[in-house]
């Protein structure tokens, strides 16, 4: 399998490393938050906002600070169940840099795709290309143990989960597959693609009806798991529906915490599935 050394990876991501270094060293911004900001900007580049990070290289520190602040407002929006978004929700500085509109609405309407994309870039790219910079920053406040994951205050994150960042030698080889690129069908756990469905008592819904309804909505259903252990003579009151991609989750919920559907006179309520240990 083709591989790339850490030194080559650093060279490839030199611009990203420069901007991240300014965030956490020059501007003394929170390392965990800055990792998420960089992952979000990398995801934006993948989604059709090219060279967003390269355009920041020559910006003044106050402008870079303000751009990071706008990115944090997006992260906070994603983490809120009922965010307060202004009528247009435009991020003025980010829009100016990109020369096309970037708004909080755009992030929230595609909430779960955005969360998944940020998580993917954080764990597959940011965790590898910023290790030495993070080692320098967190090493000043905590003991760094060779070949052991760095302790980054703020992780595990309530929304974006955990990230493993292990210092490596510059000649360490990484397999190329999975280092670049993201799409809503890849690098996504089943839970990320799952909706929780509930039904009204007295109006039994079948798996076939669920598949028919959501196929007609225009999404690809991988599987439906109806409530099991239902007492004899009673109906399932809920089900889990696994979709082909996380983009399908956003397509169904469209920024709402709960979406209501109807088939054959019976109501189905859909919300994002959250695993409870």
PDB file of C-alpha atoms in Angstrom:
ATOM      1  CA  UNK A   1       0.000   0.000   0.000  1.00  0.00           C
ATOM      2  CA  UNK A   2       1.291   3.498  -0.868  1.00  0.00           C
ATOM      3  CA  UNK A   3       2.421   5.574   2.092  1.00  0.00           C
ATOM      4  CA  UNK A   4       3.662   9.035   2.974  1.00  0.00           C
ATOM      5  CA  UNK A   5       6.076  10.107   5.710  1.00  0.00           C
ATOM      6  CA  UNK A   6       5.165  12.587   8.399  1.00  0.00           C
ATOM      7  CA  UNK A   7       7.751  14.990   6.963  1.00  0.00           C
ATOM      8  CA  UNK A   8       6.063  14.834   3.539  1.00  0.00           C
ATOM      9  CA  UNK A   9       2.669  15.239   5.179  1.00  0.00           C
ATOM     10  CA  UNK A  10       3.890  18.382   6.952  1.00  0.00           C
ATOM     11  CA  UNK A  11       5.160  19.781   3.652  1.00  0.00           C
ATOM     12  CA  UNK A  12       1.848  19.057   1.911  1.00  0.00           C
ATOM     13  CA  UNK A  13      -0.091  20.798   4.700  1.00  0.00           C
ATOM     14  CA  UNK A  14       2.415  23.634   5.272  1.00  0.00           C
ATOM     15  CA  UNK A  15      -0.240  26.356   4.854  1.00  0.00           C
ATOM     16  CA  UNK A  16      -2.674  24.629   7.222  1.00  0.00           C
ATOM     17  CA  UNK A  17       0.113  24.203   9.797  1.00  0.00           C
ATOM     18  CA  UNK A  18       1.062  27.860   9.514  1.00  0.00           C
ATOM     19  CA  UNK A  19      -2.492  29.041  10.210  1.00  0.00           C
ATOM     20  CA  UNK A  20      -2.987  26.557  13.064  1.00  0.00           C
ATOM     21  CA  UNK A  21       0.307  27.655  14.631  1.00  0.00           C
ATOM     22  CA  UNK A  22      -0.847  31.271  14.582  1.00  0.00           C
ATOM     23  CA  UNK A  23      -4.139  30.319  16.227  1.00  0.00           C
ATOM     24  CA  UNK A  24      -2.674  28.388  19.157  1.00  0.00           C
ATOM     25  CA  UNK A  25       0.751  30.035  19.601  1.00  0.00           C
ATOM     26  CA  UNK A  26       0.514  33.633  18.362  1.00  0.00           C
ATOM     27  CA  UNK A  27      -3.142  34.228  19.272  1.00  0.00           C
ATOM     28  CA  UNK A  28      -3.093  31.770  22.210  1.00  0.00           C
ATOM     29  CA  UNK A  29      -6.468  30.317  21.284  1.00  0.00           C
ATOM     30  CA  UNK A  30      -7.747  27.133  22.892  1.00  0.00           C
ATOM     31  CA  UNK A  31      -6.045  24.095  21.246  1.00  0.00           C
ATOM     32  CA  UNK A  32      -9.142  21.824  21.217  1.00  0.00           C
ATOM     33  CA  UNK A  33     -11.353  24.550  19.810  1.00  0.00           C
ATOM     34  CA  UNK A  34      -8.696  25.442  17.223  1.00  0.00           C
ATOM     35  CA  UNK A  35      -8.486  21.805  16.074  1.00  0.00           C
ATOM     36  CA  UNK A  36     -12.230  21.878  15.419  1.00  0.00           C
ATOM     37  CA  UNK A  37     -11.974  25.253  13.643  1.00  0.00           C
ATOM     38  CA  UNK A  38      -9.267  23.911  11.310  1.00  0.00           C
ATOM     39  CA  UNK A  39     -11.267  20.719  10.668  1.00  0.00           C
ATOM     40  CA  UNK A  40     -14.295  22.840   9.798  1.00  0.00           C
ATOM     41  CA  UNK A  41     -12.309  24.990   7.371  1.00  0.00           C
ATOM     42  CA  UNK A  42     -10.832  21.868   5.720  1.00  0.00           C
ATOM     43  CA  UNK A  43     -14.345  20.453   5.379  1.00  0.00           C
ATOM     44  CA  UNK A  44     -15.520  23.713   3.782  1.00  0.00           C
ATOM     45  CA  UNK A  45     -12.724  23.433   1.220  1.00  0.00           C
ATOM     46  CA  UNK A  46     -13.926  19.917   0.411  1.00  0.00           C
ATOM     47  CA  UNK A  47     -17.502  21.185   0.027  1.00  0.00           C
ATOM     48  CA  UNK A  48     -16.676  23.733  -2.666  1.00  0.00           C
ATOM     49  CA  UNK A  49     -15.081  26.707  -0.903  1.00  0.00           C
ATOM     50  CA  UNK A  50     -11.567  26.346  -2.321  1.00  0.00           C
ATOM     51  CA  UNK A  51      -8.387  27.731  -0.775  1.00  0.00           C
ATOM     52  CA  UNK A  52     -10.158  29.196   2.235  1.00  0.00           C
ATOM     53  CA  UNK A  53      -7.147  28.523   4.468  1.00  0.00           C
ATOM     54  CA  UNK A  54      -4.604  29.753   1.912  1.00  0.00           C
ATOM     55  CA  UNK A  55      -6.492  33.062   1.787  1.00  0.00           C
ATOM     56  CA  UNK A  56      -5.888  33.498   5.530  1.00  0.00           C
ATOM     57  CA  UNK A  57      -2.092  33.284   5.390  1.00  0.00           C
ATOM     58  CA  UNK A  58      -1.540  37.000   4.729  1.00  0.00           C
ATOM     59  CA  UNK A  59      -4.364  38.268   6.938  1.00  0.00           C
ATOM     60  CA  UNK A  60      -3.539  40.305  10.025  1.00  0.00           C
ATOM     61  CA  UNK A  61      -3.819  38.613  13.405  1.00  0.00           C
ATOM     62  CA  UNK A  62      -6.985  40.582  14.347  1.00  0.00           C
ATOM     63  CA  UNK A  63      -8.679  39.446  11.107  1.00  0.00           C
ATOM     64  CA  UNK A  64      -7.628  35.827  11.649  1.00  0.00           C
ATOM     65  CA  UNK A  65      -8.926  36.044  15.213  1.00  0.00           C
ATOM     66  CA  UNK A  66     -12.256  37.364  13.943  1.00  0.00           C
ATOM     67  CA  UNK A  67     -12.528  34.587  11.324  1.00  0.00           C
ATOM     68  CA  UNK A  68     -11.862  31.977  13.991  1.00  0.00           C
ATOM     69  CA  UNK A  69     -14.578  33.606  16.079  1.00  0.00           C
ATOM     70  CA  UNK A  70     -17.058  33.179  13.216  1.00  0.00           C
ATOM     71  CA  UNK A  71     -16.053  29.537  12.897  1.00  0.00           C
ATOM     72  CA  UNK A  72     -16.658  29.026  16.625  1.00  0.00           C
ATOM     73  CA  UNK A  73     -20.128  30.553  16.252  1.00  0.00           C
ATOM     74  CA  UNK A  74     -20.825  27.819  13.655  1.00  0.00           C
ATOM     75  CA  UNK A  75     -19.588  25.110  16.025  1.00  0.00           C
ATOM     76  CA  UNK A  76     -21.806  26.491  18.792  1.00  0.00           C
ATOM     77  CA  UNK A  77     -24.763  26.582  16.396  1.00  0.00           C
ATOM     78  CA  UNK A  78     -24.237  22.915  15.554  1.00  0.00           C
ATOM     79  CA  UNK A  79     -24.159  22.036  19.241  1.00  0.00           C
ATOM     80  CA  UNK A  80     -27.397  23.844  20.092  1.00  0.00           C
ATOM     81  CA  UNK A  81     -30.810  22.191  19.881  1.00  0.00           C
ATOM     82  CA  UNK A  82     -32.513  25.543  19.317  1.00  0.00           C
ATOM     83  CA  UNK A  83     -29.918  28.030  18.061  1.00  0.00           C
ATOM     84  CA  UNK A  84     -30.754  31.696  17.713  1.00  0.00           C
ATOM     85  CA  UNK A  85     -29.875  32.537  14.120  1.00  0.00           C
ATOM     86  CA  UNK A  86     -30.342  36.090  12.748  1.00  0.00           C
ATOM     87  CA  UNK A  87     -32.665  36.407   9.708  1.00  0.00           C
ATOM     88  CA  UNK A  88     -29.861  36.139   7.149  1.00  0.00           C
ATOM     89  CA  UNK A  89     -27.318  34.459   9.445  1.00  0.00           C
ATOM     90  CA  UNK A  90     -24.465  35.567   7.181  1.00  0.00           C
ATOM     91  CA  UNK A  91     -20.882  35.251   8.448  1.00  0.00           C
ATOM     92  CA  UNK A  92     -19.594  38.583   7.080  1.00  0.00           C
ATOM     93  CA  UNK A  93     -15.830  38.039   7.216  1.00  0.00           C
ATOM     94  CA  UNK A  94     -15.969  34.442   5.979  1.00  0.00           C
ATOM     95  CA  UNK A  95     -18.299  35.525   3.166  1.00  0.00           C
ATOM     96  CA  UNK A  96     -15.907  38.326   2.216  1.00  0.00           C
ATOM     97  CA  UNK A  97     -12.910  35.984   2.156  1.00  0.00           C
ATOM     98  CA  UNK A  98     -14.747  33.333   0.131  1.00  0.00           C
ATOM     99  CA  UNK A  99     -16.516  35.848  -2.161  1.00  0.00           C
ATOM    100  CA  UNK A 100     -19.755  33.908  -1.779  1.00  0.00           C
ATOM    101  CA  UNK A 101     -22.322  33.648   1.001  1.00  0.00           C
ATOM    102  CA  UNK A 102     -21.521  31.494   4.024  1.00  0.00           C
ATOM    103  CA  UNK A 103     -24.230  31.461   6.671  1.00  0.00           C
ATOM    104  CA  UNK A 104     -25.214  29.792   9.923  1.00  0.00           C
ATOM    105  CA  UNK A 105     -28.359  28.574   8.123  1.00  0.00           C
ATOM    106  CA  UNK A 106     -26.175  26.618   5.700  1.00  0.00           C
ATOM    107  CA  UNK A 107     -24.460  24.817   8.559  1.00  0.00           C
ATOM    108  CA  UNK A 108     -27.623  24.091  10.521  1.00  0.00           C
ATOM    109  CA  UNK A 109     -29.624  22.864   7.517  1.00  0.00           C
ATOM    110  CA  UNK A 110     -26.804  20.373   6.913  1.00  0.00           C
ATOM    111  CA  UNK A 111     -26.096  19.816  10.597  1.00  0.00           C
ATOM    112  CA  UNK A 112     -25.300  16.117  10.664  1.00  0.00           C
ATOM    113  CA  UNK A 113     -23.291  16.124   7.423  1.00  0.00           C
ATOM    114  CA  UNK A 114     -21.259  19.011   8.835  1.00  0.00           C
ATOM    115  CA  UNK A 115     -20.668  17.295  12.183  1.00  0.00           C
ATOM    116  CA  UNK A 116     -19.632  14.100  10.417  1.00  0.00           C
ATOM    117  CA  UNK A 117     -17.298  15.959   8.050  1.00  0.00           C
ATOM    118  CA  UNK A 118     -15.629  17.886  10.880  1.00  0.00           C
ATOM    119  CA  UNK A 119     -15.155  14.678  12.887  1.00  0.00           C
ATOM    120  CA  UNK A 120     -13.636  12.961   9.869  1.00  0.00           C
ATOM    121  CA  UNK A 121     -11.121  15.716   9.107  1.00  0.00           C
ATOM    122  CA  UNK A 122     -10.256  16.043  12.792  1.00  0.00           C
ATOM    123  CA  UNK A 123      -9.475  12.336  13.223  1.00  0.00           C
ATOM    124  CA  UNK A 124      -7.859  11.565   9.846  1.00  0.00           C
ATOM    125  CA  UNK A 125      -6.009  14.792   9.017  1.00  0.00           C
ATOM    126  CA  UNK A 126      -5.743  17.267  11.912  1.00  0.00           C
ATOM    127  CA  UNK A 127      -4.725  14.557  14.392  1.00  0.00           C
ATOM    128  CA  UNK A 128      -1.648  13.863  12.230  1.00  0.00           C
ATOM    129  CA  UNK A 129      -0.498  17.179  10.801  1.00  0.00           C
ATOM    130  CA  UNK A 130      -0.603  19.333  13.956  1.00  0.00           C
ATOM    131  CA  UNK A 131       0.911  16.891  16.472  1.00  0.00           C
ATOM    132  CA  UNK A 132       4.239  18.682  17.013  1.00  0.00           C
ATOM    133  CA  UNK A 133       2.514  22.066  17.366  1.00  0.00           C
ATOM    134  CA  UNK A 134       0.093  20.645  19.925  1.00  0.00           C
ATOM    135  CA  UNK A 135       2.976  18.934  21.684  1.00  0.00           C
ATOM    136  CA  UNK A 136       4.674  22.323  22.029  1.00  0.00           C
ATOM    137  CA  UNK A 137       1.488  23.968  23.352  1.00  0.00           C
ATOM    138  CA  UNK A 138       0.197  21.308  25.758  1.00  0.00           C
ATOM    139  CA  UNK A 139       3.714  20.313  26.805  1.00  0.00           C
ATOM    140  CA  UNK A 140       4.008  23.612  28.612  1.00  0.00           C
ATOM    141  CA  UNK A 141       1.073  22.729  30.864  1.00  0.00           C
ATOM    142  CA  UNK A 142       1.224  18.929  31.129  1.00  0.00           C
ATOM    143  CA  UNK A 143       3.762  16.101  30.843  1.00  0.00           C
ATOM    144  CA  UNK A 144       4.171  14.609  27.369  1.00  0.00           C
ATOM    145  CA  UNK A 145       4.965  10.855  27.291  1.00  0.00           C
ATOM    146  CA  UNK A 146       6.697   9.567  24.125  1.00  0.00           C
ATOM    147  CA  UNK A 147       4.514   7.326  21.901  1.00  0.00           C
ATOM    148  CA  UNK A 148       1.523   7.992  24.133  1.00  0.00           C
ATOM    149  CA  UNK A 149      -1.531  10.056  23.078  1.00  0.00           C
ATOM    150  CA  UNK A 150      -1.414  13.728  23.994  1.00  0.00           C
ATOM    151  CA  UNK A 151      -3.943  14.885  26.544  1.00  0.00           C
ATOM    152  CA  UNK A 152      -5.835  17.738  24.898  1.00  0.00           C
ATOM    153  CA  UNK A 153      -8.138  19.507  27.389  1.00  0.00           C
ATOM    154  CA  UNK A 154     -11.609  19.716  25.843  1.00  0.00           C
ATOM    155  CA  UNK A 155     -11.602  16.158  24.447  1.00  0.00           C
ATOM    156  CA  UNK A 156     -13.611  13.978  24.411  1.00  0.00           C
ATOM    157  CA  UNK A 157     -15.938  16.660  23.059  1.00  0.00           C
ATOM    158  CA  UNK A 158     -19.664  16.452  23.753  1.00  0.00           C
ATOM    159  CA  UNK A 159     -20.524  16.808  20.046  1.00  0.00           C
ATOM    160  CA  UNK A 160     -17.433  15.736  18.112  1.00  0.00           C
ATOM    161  CA  UNK A 161     -16.234  12.910  20.341  1.00  0.00           C
ATOM    162  CA  UNK A 162     -12.626  11.941  20.989  1.00  0.00           C
ATOM    163  CA  UNK A 163      -9.438  12.296  18.985  1.00  0.00           C
ATOM    164  CA  UNK A 164      -6.193  10.348  19.352  1.00  0.00           C
ATOM    165  CA  UNK A 165      -3.048  12.391  18.769  1.00  0.00           C
ATOM    166  CA  UNK A 166       0.228  10.498  19.127  1.00  0.00           C
ATOM    167  CA  UNK A 167       3.645  12.145  18.569  1.00  0.00           C
ATOM    168  CA  UNK A 168       5.546  10.383  15.773  1.00  0.00           C
ATOM    169  CA  UNK A 169       9.041  10.509  14.270  1.00  0.00           C
ATOM    170  CA  UNK A 170       9.348  12.541  11.066  1.00  0.00           C
ATOM    171  CA  UNK A 171      10.091   9.379   9.051  1.00  0.00           C
ATOM    172  CA  UNK A 172       6.951   7.612  10.310  1.00  0.00           C
ATOM    173  CA  UNK A 173       4.886   6.264   7.399  1.00  0.00           C
ATOM    174  CA  UNK A 174       1.127   6.764   7.054  1.00  0.00           C
ATOM    175  CA  UNK A 175      -0.961   4.856   4.481  1.00  0.00           C
ATOM    176  CA  UNK A 176      -2.266   7.344   1.929  1.00  0.00           C
ATOM    177  CA  UNK A 177      -5.780   5.888   1.789  1.00  0.00           C
ATOM    178  CA  UNK A 178      -8.167   7.953   3.904  1.00  0.00           C
ATOM    179  CA  UNK A 179      -5.811  10.869   4.517  1.00  0.00           C
ATOM    180  CA  UNK A 180      -7.595  13.170   2.116  1.00  0.00           C
ATOM    181  CA  UNK A 181     -11.157  13.640   1.161  1.00  0.00           C
ATOM    182  CA  UNK A 182     -14.504  12.993   2.727  1.00  0.00           C
ATOM    183  CA  UNK A 183     -17.873  12.173   1.383  1.00  0.00           C
ATOM    184  CA  UNK A 184     -21.145  11.543   3.180  1.00  0.00           C
ATOM    185  CA  UNK A 185     -21.020   7.815   2.430  1.00  0.00           C
ATOM    186  CA  UNK A 186     -17.525   7.224   3.831  1.00  0.00           C
ATOM    187  CA  UNK A 187     -15.861   7.593   7.228  1.00  0.00           C
ATOM    188  CA  UNK A 188     -19.281   7.649   8.859  1.00  0.00           C
ATOM    189  CA  UNK A 189     -20.431   5.318  11.625  1.00  0.00           C
ATOM    190  CA  UNK A 190     -23.793   3.566  11.422  1.00  0.00           C
ATOM    191  CA  UNK A 191     -25.053   5.603  14.377  1.00  0.00           C
ATOM    192  CA  UNK A 192     -24.323   8.802  12.432  1.00  0.00           C
ATOM    193  CA  UNK A 193     -26.622   7.539   9.649  1.00  0.00           C
ATOM    194  CA  UNK A 194     -29.453   6.365  11.905  1.00  0.00           C
ATOM    195  CA  UNK A 195     -32.838   7.920  12.662  1.00  0.00           C
ATOM    196  CA  UNK A 196     -35.131   6.978  15.547  1.00  0.00           C
ATOM    197  CA  UNK A 197     -38.759   6.604  14.474  1.00  0.00           C
ATOM    198  CA  UNK A 198     -41.811   6.583  16.755  1.00  0.00           C
ATOM    199  CA  UNK A 199     -45.436   5.648  16.026  1.00  0.00           C
ATOM    200  CA  UNK A 200     -48.836   6.311  17.555  1.00  0.00           C
ATOM    201  CA  UNK A 201     -50.378   3.592  19.690  1.00  0.00           C
ATOM    202  CA  UNK A 202     -53.336   2.045  17.887  1.00  0.00           C
ATOM    203  CA  UNK A 203     -51.946   2.833  14.436  1.00  0.00           C
ATOM    204  CA  UNK A 204     -49.447   0.050  13.686  1.00  0.00           C
ATOM    205  CA  UNK A 205     -46.790   0.819  11.084  1.00  0.00           C
ATOM    206  CA  UNK A 206     -45.004  -1.920   9.135  1.00  0.00           C
ATOM    207  CA  UNK A 207     -41.405  -2.045   7.912  1.00  0.00           C
ATOM    208  CA  UNK A 208     -42.678  -2.041   4.324  1.00  0.00           C
ATOM    209  CA  UNK A 209     -44.618   1.178   4.955  1.00  0.00           C
ATOM    210  CA  UNK A 210     -41.496   2.802   6.435  1.00  0.00           C
ATOM    211  CA  UNK A 211     -39.412   1.820   3.422  1.00  0.00           C
ATOM    212  CA  UNK A 212     -42.098   2.999   1.005  1.00  0.00           C
ATOM    213  CA  UNK A 213     -42.500   6.348   2.753  1.00  0.00           C
ATOM    214  CA  UNK A 214     -38.841   7.277   2.922  1.00  0.00           C
ATOM    215  CA  UNK A 215     -37.963   5.886  -0.507  1.00  0.00           C
ATOM    216  CA  UNK A 216     -40.650   8.204  -1.896  1.00  0.00           C
ATOM    217  CA  UNK A 217     -39.063  11.082   0.055  1.00  0.00           C
ATOM    218  CA  UNK A 218     -35.936  10.378  -1.988  1.00  0.00           C
ATOM    219  CA  UNK A 219     -33.533   8.770   0.467  1.00  0.00           C
ATOM    220  CA  UNK A 220     -31.784   5.390   0.402  1.00  0.00           C
ATOM    221  CA  UNK A 221     -32.725   3.139   3.312  1.00  0.00           C
ATOM    222  CA  UNK A 222     -30.114   0.536   4.282  1.00  0.00           C
ATOM    223  CA  UNK A 223     -32.160  -1.240   6.936  1.00  0.00           C
ATOM    224  CA  UNK A 224     -35.059  -0.856   9.358  1.00  0.00           C
ATOM    225  CA  UNK A 225     -34.929  -2.412  12.832  1.00  0.00           C
ATOM    226  CA  UNK A 226     -38.368  -2.569  14.362  1.00  0.00           C
ATOM    227  CA  UNK A 227     -38.855  -2.679  18.128  1.00  0.00           C
ATOM    228  CA  UNK A 228     -38.224  -6.220  19.297  1.00  0.00           C
ATOM    229  CA  UNK A 229     -39.663  -8.151  22.245  1.00  0.00           C
ATOM    230  CA  UNK A 230     -43.108  -6.689  21.578  1.00  0.00           C
ATOM    231  CA  UNK A 231     -45.724  -8.444  23.777  1.00  0.00           C
ATOM    232  CA  UNK A 232     -48.157 -10.673  21.889  1.00  0.00           C
ATOM    233  CA  UNK A 233     -51.077  -8.726  20.471  1.00  0.00           C
ATOM    234  CA  UNK A 234     -49.317  -5.364  20.739  1.00  0.00           C
ATOM    235  CA  UNK A 235     -47.632  -3.225  18.073  1.00  0.00           C
ATOM    236  CA  UNK A 236     -44.083  -1.884  17.783  1.00  0.00           C
ATOM    237  CA  UNK A 237     -43.990   1.750  18.946  1.00  0.00           C
ATOM    238  CA  UNK A 238     -40.572   2.613  17.574  1.00  0.00           C
ATOM    239  CA  UNK A 239     -37.900   1.597  15.091  1.00  0.00           C
ATOM    240  CA  UNK A 240     -34.356   2.495  14.072  1.00  0.00           C
ATOM    241  CA  UNK A 241     -33.776   3.309  10.416  1.00  0.00           C
ATOM    242  CA  UNK A 242     -30.244   3.219   9.005  1.00  0.00           C
ATOM    243  CA  UNK A 243     -29.785   5.387   5.909  1.00  0.00           C
ATOM    244  CA  UNK A 244     -27.234   5.080   3.119  1.00  0.00           C
ATOM    245  CA  UNK A 245     -25.529   8.382   3.990  1.00  0.00           C
ATOM    246  CA  UNK A 246     -25.503  11.071   6.637  1.00  0.00           C
ATOM    247  CA  UNK A 247     -26.681  13.510   3.958  1.00  0.00           C
ATOM    248  CA  UNK A 248     -29.975  11.582   3.941  1.00  0.00           C
ATOM    249  CA  UNK A 249     -30.383  12.397   7.647  1.00  0.00           C
ATOM    250  CA  UNK A 250     -30.178  16.125   6.883  1.00  0.00           C
ATOM    251  CA  UNK A 251     -32.494  15.661   3.907  1.00  0.00           C
ATOM    252  CA  UNK A 252     -35.193  14.213   6.177  1.00  0.00           C
ATOM    253  CA  UNK A 253     -34.779  16.499   9.197  1.00  0.00           C
ATOM    254  CA  UNK A 254     -33.925  19.688   7.273  1.00  0.00           C
ATOM    255  CA  UNK A 255     -32.594  21.450  10.366  1.00  0.00           C
ATOM    256  CA  UNK A 256     -35.508  20.377  12.592  1.00  0.00           C
ATOM    257  CA  UNK A 257     -35.069  18.304  15.766  1.00  0.00           C
ATOM    258  CA  UNK A 258     -38.153  16.241  14.856  1.00  0.00           C
ATOM    259  CA  UNK A 259     -39.815  15.721  11.473  1.00  0.00           C
ATOM    260  CA  UNK A 260     -43.387  14.420  11.094  1.00  0.00           C
ATOM    261  CA  UNK A 261     -44.549  12.207   8.232  1.00  0.00           C
ATOM    262  CA  UNK A 262     -47.755  10.403   7.310  1.00  0.00           C
ATOM    263  CA  UNK A 263     -48.484   7.228   5.385  1.00  0.00           C
ATOM    264  CA  UNK A 264     -51.827   5.454   4.998  1.00  0.00           C
ATOM    265  CA  UNK A 265     -53.335   7.762   7.589  1.00  0.00           C
ATOM    266  CA  UNK A 266     -50.654   6.912  10.189  1.00  0.00           C
ATOM    267  CA  UNK A 267     -48.104   9.333  11.607  1.00  0.00           C
ATOM    268  CA  UNK A 268     -44.383   8.688  11.904  1.00  0.00           C
ATOM    269  CA  UNK A 269     -42.058  10.983  13.848  1.00  0.00           C
ATOM    270  CA  UNK A 270     -38.344  10.980  12.992  1.00  0.00           C
ATOM    271  CA  UNK A 271     -35.427  12.336  14.989  1.00  0.00           C
ATOM    272  CA  UNK A 272     -31.686  11.727  15.065  1.00  0.00           C
ATOM    273  CA  UNK A 273     -30.754   8.517  16.836  1.00  0.00           C
ATOM    274  CA  UNK A 274     -28.548   8.965  19.899  1.00  0.00           C
ATOM    275  CA  UNK A 275     -27.019   5.896  21.484  1.00  0.00           C
ATOM    276  CA  UNK A 276     -27.570   5.602  25.225  1.00  0.00           C
ATOM    277  CA  UNK A 277     -25.114   3.420  27.079  1.00  0.00           C
TER     278      UNK A 277
END
